[in-house]
Short mmCIF file of C-alpha atoms in Angstrom, two decimals:
data_model
loop_
_atom_site.label_atom_id
_atom_site.label_comp_id
_atom_site.label_asym_id
_atom_site.label_seq_id
_atom_site.Cartn_x
_atom_site.Cartn_y
_atom_site.Cartn_z
CA GLN A 35 8.83 -12.99 -14.77
CA PRO A 36 5.16 -11.69 -14.64
CA GLU A 37 5.77 -9.64 -11.45
CA ILE A 38 8.43 -7.53 -13.16
CA GLU A 39 6.34 -7.12 -16.33
CA MET A 40 3.20 -6.02 -14.22
CA ILE A 41 5.41 -3.36 -12.43
CA THR A 42 7.28 -2.07 -15.48
CA LYS A 43 4.06 -1.88 -17.64
CA ARG A 44 2.24 -0.10 -14.79
CA ALA A 45 -0.51 -2.62 -14.91
CA PHE A 46 -1.96 -1.46 -11.54
CA PHE A 47 -1.99 2.30 -12.16
CA GLU A 48 -4.95 2.48 -14.57
CA TYR A 49 -7.11 -0.15 -12.71
CA ALA A 50 -6.52 1.71 -9.41
CA ASN A 51 -7.29 5.06 -10.99
CA GLY A 52 -10.60 3.59 -12.41
CA LEU A 53 -11.50 2.31 -8.89
CA VAL A 54 -10.73 5.74 -7.39
CA GLN A 55 -12.94 7.38 -10.11
CA LYS A 56 -15.86 4.96 -9.36
CA THR A 57 -15.62 5.77 -5.59
CA GLN A 58 -15.38 9.64 -5.88
CA GLY A 59 -16.35 11.17 -2.62
CA THR A 60 -14.94 8.30 -0.61
CA LYS A 61 -12.55 9.21 2.22
CA TRP A 62 -9.85 6.64 1.83
CA THR A 63 -8.00 5.60 5.01
CA PRO A 64 -5.05 3.34 5.79
CA ASP A 65 -7.43 0.97 7.62
CA MET A 66 -9.53 0.54 4.41
CA LEU A 67 -6.43 -0.71 2.67
CA ALA A 68 -5.19 -2.84 5.52
CA ARG A 69 -3.72 -6.18 4.46
CA ASP A 70 -6.33 -8.23 6.39
CA LYS A 71 -9.24 -6.04 5.32
CA TYR A 72 -9.03 -4.99 1.70
CA LYS A 73 -10.63 -7.66 -0.56
CA LEU A 74 -11.61 -7.85 -4.24
CA SER A 75 -14.83 -9.48 -5.41
CA ASP A 76 -14.70 -12.27 -8.18
CA GLY A 77 -15.86 -9.65 -10.69
CA GLN A 78 -13.08 -7.25 -9.66
CA TRP A 79 -10.51 -10.00 -9.85
CA GLY A 80 -11.69 -10.66 -13.37
CA GLU A 81 -11.53 -6.96 -14.34
CA LEU A 82 -8.09 -6.74 -12.93
CA ARG A 83 -6.85 -9.79 -14.77
CA ASP A 84 -8.33 -8.26 -17.96
CA ALA A 85 -6.52 -4.90 -17.34
CA ILE A 86 -3.28 -6.72 -16.65
CA LYS A 87 -3.69 -8.72 -19.88
CA ALA A 88 -4.40 -5.47 -21.72
CA LYS A 89 -0.99 -4.28 -20.62
CA GLY A 90 0.57 -7.24 -22.42
CA VAL A 91 1.20 -9.41 -19.45
CA THR A 92 -0.04 -12.96 -20.04
CA MET A 93 -0.41 -15.64 -17.34
CA ASN A 94 -1.98 -19.07 -17.28
CA ASP A 95 -4.49 -19.81 -14.61
CA SER A 96 -2.03 -21.47 -12.29
CA THR A 97 0.38 -18.58 -12.50
CA TRP A 98 -2.52 -16.07 -11.97
CA THR A 99 -3.56 -17.90 -8.83
CA ALA A 100 0.01 -17.94 -7.49
CA GLU A 101 0.47 -14.21 -8.29
CA LYS A 102 -2.77 -13.05 -6.58
CA PRO A 103 -1.21 -12.08 -3.32
CA PHE A 104 1.40 -10.08 -5.09
CA VAL A 105 -1.21 -8.47 -7.32
CA LEU A 106 -3.35 -7.45 -4.40
CA HIS A 107 -0.40 -6.05 -2.51
CA GLN A 108 0.59 -3.91 -5.45
CA LEU A 109 -2.93 -2.83 -6.08
CA ARG A 110 -3.30 -1.74 -2.35
CA ALA A 111 -0.08 0.19 -2.68
CA GLU A 112 -1.22 1.99 -5.90
CA LEU A 113 -4.60 2.83 -4.32
CA ALA A 114 -2.77 4.33 -1.29
CA SER A 115 -0.60 6.35 -3.51
CA GLN A 116 -3.48 7.77 -5.51
CA THR A 117 -5.77 8.51 -2.54
CA MET A 118 -3.49 9.32 0.47
CA GLY A 119 0.06 9.90 -0.88
CA SER A 120 3.45 8.31 -1.04
CA GLN A 121 3.98 7.80 2.68
CA GLU A 122 0.88 5.49 2.89
CA ARG A 123 2.05 3.81 -0.37
CA TYR A 124 5.46 3.07 1.22
CA LYS A 125 3.91 1.68 4.32
CA ILE A 126 2.03 -0.94 2.30
CA ALA A 127 5.05 -1.53 0.11
CA VAL A 128 7.33 -2.35 3.13
CA GLU A 129 4.85 -4.50 5.16
CA GLU A 130 7.16 -7.45 4.98
CA ASP A 131 10.02 -5.31 6.25
CA THR A 132 8.86 -4.73 9.87
CA GLN A 133 11.93 -2.67 10.90
CA LEU A 134 11.43 -0.25 8.03
CA ALA A 135 7.68 -0.05 8.58
CA GLN A 136 8.27 0.81 12.26
CA THR A 137 10.76 3.50 11.23
CA LEU A 138 8.17 5.12 8.98
CA GLU A 139 5.81 5.33 11.88
CA LEU A 140 8.30 7.49 13.65
CA PHE A 141 8.36 10.35 11.11
CA PRO A 142 4.99 11.88 12.10
CA ARG A 143 6.18 11.82 15.72
CA ALA A 144 9.35 13.46 14.90
CA ALA A 145 7.64 16.18 12.90
CA LYS A 146 5.51 16.92 16.03
CA LEU A 147 8.43 17.09 18.25
CA VAL A 148 10.18 19.52 15.91
CA ALA A 149 7.04 21.73 15.76
CA GLY A 150 6.89 21.78 19.49
CA GLY A 151 3.84 19.45 19.87
CA ASN A 152 4.27 16.51 22.03
CA THR A 153 7.50 16.96 23.82
CA PRO A 154 9.01 14.24 25.99
CA ALA A 155 8.82 14.67 29.74
CA LYS A 156 11.99 16.23 31.22
CA ALA A 157 14.26 13.90 33.07
CA PRO A 158 14.11 14.44 36.81
CA THR A 159 16.88 16.64 38.12
CA LYS A 160 19.07 15.32 40.74
CA ARG A 161 19.60 17.19 43.88
CA ARG A 162 22.96 17.76 45.13
CA PRO A 163 23.60 16.90 48.77
#
Protein backbone atom coordinates (compact mmCIF):
# COMPACT_ATOMS: atom_id res chain seq x y z
CA GLN A 1 0.00 0.00 0.00
CA PRO A 2 1.90 3.11 -1.21
CA GLU A 3 -0.16 5.53 0.91
CA ILE A 4 0.86 3.83 4.15
CA GLU A 5 4.48 3.66 3.00
CA MET A 6 4.54 7.35 2.10
CA ILE A 7 3.23 8.29 5.53
CA THR A 8 5.38 5.94 7.60
CA LYS A 9 8.54 6.86 5.68
CA ARG A 10 7.77 10.57 6.12
CA ALA A 11 8.00 11.09 2.38
CA PHE A 12 6.39 14.54 2.52
CA PHE A 13 8.35 16.07 5.39
CA GLU A 14 11.66 16.70 3.61
CA TYR A 15 10.09 17.86 0.36
CA ALA A 16 7.84 20.29 2.24
CA ASN A 17 10.81 21.47 4.28
CA GLY A 18 12.70 22.17 1.06
CA LEU A 19 9.79 24.18 -0.32
CA VAL A 20 9.57 26.21 2.87
CA GLN A 21 13.32 26.91 2.74
CA LYS A 22 13.09 28.00 -0.91
CA THR A 23 10.31 30.45 -0.03
CA GLN A 24 11.84 32.00 3.09
CA GLY A 25 10.18 35.29 3.85
CA THR A 26 6.84 34.13 2.47
CA LYS A 27 3.92 34.63 4.85
CA TRP A 28 2.00 31.38 4.45
CA THR A 29 -1.77 31.58 4.92
CA PRO A 30 -4.54 28.98 5.00
CA ASP A 31 -5.86 30.48 1.75
CA MET A 32 -2.56 29.71 -0.04
CA LEU A 33 -2.93 26.02 0.83
CA ALA A 34 -6.65 25.81 0.08
CA ARG A 35 -7.70 22.62 -1.70
CA ASP A 36 -8.90 24.46 -4.80
CA LYS A 37 -5.92 26.85 -4.98
CA TYR A 38 -2.68 25.03 -4.17
CA LYS A 39 -1.16 23.49 -7.28
CA LEU A 40 2.20 22.02 -8.24
CA SER A 41 3.95 22.60 -11.55
CA ASP A 42 4.97 19.61 -13.67
CA GLY A 43 8.54 20.12 -12.47
CA GLN A 44 7.47 20.10 -8.83
CA TRP A 45 5.46 16.91 -9.39
CA GLY A 46 8.61 15.31 -10.81
CA GLU A 47 10.72 16.50 -7.87
CA LEU A 48 8.14 15.22 -5.40
CA ARG A 49 7.95 11.84 -7.11
CA ASP A 50 11.75 11.60 -6.97
CA ALA A 51 11.72 12.55 -3.28
CA ILE A 52 9.12 9.86 -2.55
CA LYS A 53 11.12 7.31 -4.55
CA ALA A 54 14.26 8.28 -2.61
CA LYS A 55 12.39 7.31 0.57
CA GLY A 56 11.98 3.81 -0.84
CA VAL A 57 8.40 4.07 -2.06
CA THR A 58 8.09 2.79 -5.61
CA MET A 59 5.05 3.21 -7.82
CA ASN A 60 4.39 2.58 -11.47
CA ASP A 61 2.99 5.43 -13.58
CA SER A 62 -0.67 4.42 -13.23
CA THR A 63 -0.38 4.10 -9.45
CA TRP A 64 1.39 7.46 -9.27
CA THR A 65 -1.40 9.09 -11.28
CA ALA A 66 -4.04 7.51 -9.04
CA GLU A 67 -2.20 8.63 -5.89
CA LYS A 68 -1.71 12.28 -6.92
CA PRO A 69 -4.78 13.60 -5.03
CA PHE A 70 -3.61 11.84 -1.86
CA VAL A 71 -0.04 13.07 -2.35
CA LEU A 72 -1.14 16.68 -2.82
CA HIS A 73 -3.41 16.47 0.24
CA GLN A 74 -0.58 15.13 2.40
CA LEU A 75 1.86 17.73 1.08
CA ARG A 76 -0.57 20.56 1.84
CA ALA A 77 -1.03 19.23 5.39
CA GLU A 78 2.75 19.03 5.90
CA LEU A 79 3.29 22.53 4.54
CA ALA A 80 0.59 23.85 6.87
CA SER A 81 2.24 22.13 9.81
CA GLN A 82 5.65 23.57 9.04
CA THR A 83 4.48 27.11 8.32
CA MET A 84 1.37 27.71 10.44
CA GLY A 85 1.21 24.99 13.07
CA SER A 86 -0.72 21.89 13.95
CA GLN A 87 -4.21 23.40 13.96
CA GLU A 88 -3.93 24.39 10.29
CA ARG A 89 -2.50 20.94 9.52
CA TYR A 90 -5.51 19.28 11.13
CA LYS A 91 -7.92 21.50 9.21
CA ILE A 92 -6.43 20.16 5.98
CA ALA A 93 -6.18 16.61 7.30
CA VAL A 94 -9.90 16.51 8.11
CA GLU A 95 -11.22 18.27 5.02
CA GLU A 96 -13.30 15.25 4.10
CA ASP A 97 -14.77 15.12 7.61
CA THR A 98 -16.95 18.23 7.46
CA GLN A 99 -18.35 17.83 10.96
CA LEU A 100 -14.89 17.71 12.52
CA ALA A 101 -13.67 20.58 10.33
CA GLN A 102 -16.58 22.74 11.54
CA THR A 103 -15.79 21.83 15.14
CA LEU A 104 -12.18 22.96 14.70
CA GLU A 105 -13.46 26.34 13.52
CA LEU A 106 -15.19 26.81 16.88
CA PHE A 107 -12.01 26.65 19.01
CA PRO A 108 -10.77 30.18 18.23
CA ARG A 109 -14.27 31.52 18.97
CA ALA A 110 -14.36 29.69 22.28
CA ALA A 111 -10.95 31.11 23.23
CA LYS A 112 -12.25 34.63 22.54
CA LEU A 113 -15.30 34.04 24.67
CA VAL A 114 -13.22 32.73 27.56
CA ALA A 115 -10.89 35.71 27.24
CA GLY A 116 -13.86 38.09 27.44
CA GLY A 117 -13.70 39.14 23.80
CA ASN A 118 -16.79 38.64 21.73
CA THR A 119 -19.45 37.80 24.23
CA PRO A 120 -22.87 36.77 23.02
CA ALA A 121 -25.71 39.20 23.46
CA LYS A 122 -27.73 38.77 26.64
CA ALA A 123 -31.13 37.24 26.29
CA PRO A 124 -33.87 39.78 26.83
CA THR A 125 -35.27 39.75 30.32
CA LYS A 126 -38.96 39.16 30.76
CA ARG A 127 -41.01 41.65 32.67
CA ARG A 128 -43.31 40.36 35.27
CA PRO A 129 -46.82 41.69 35.10
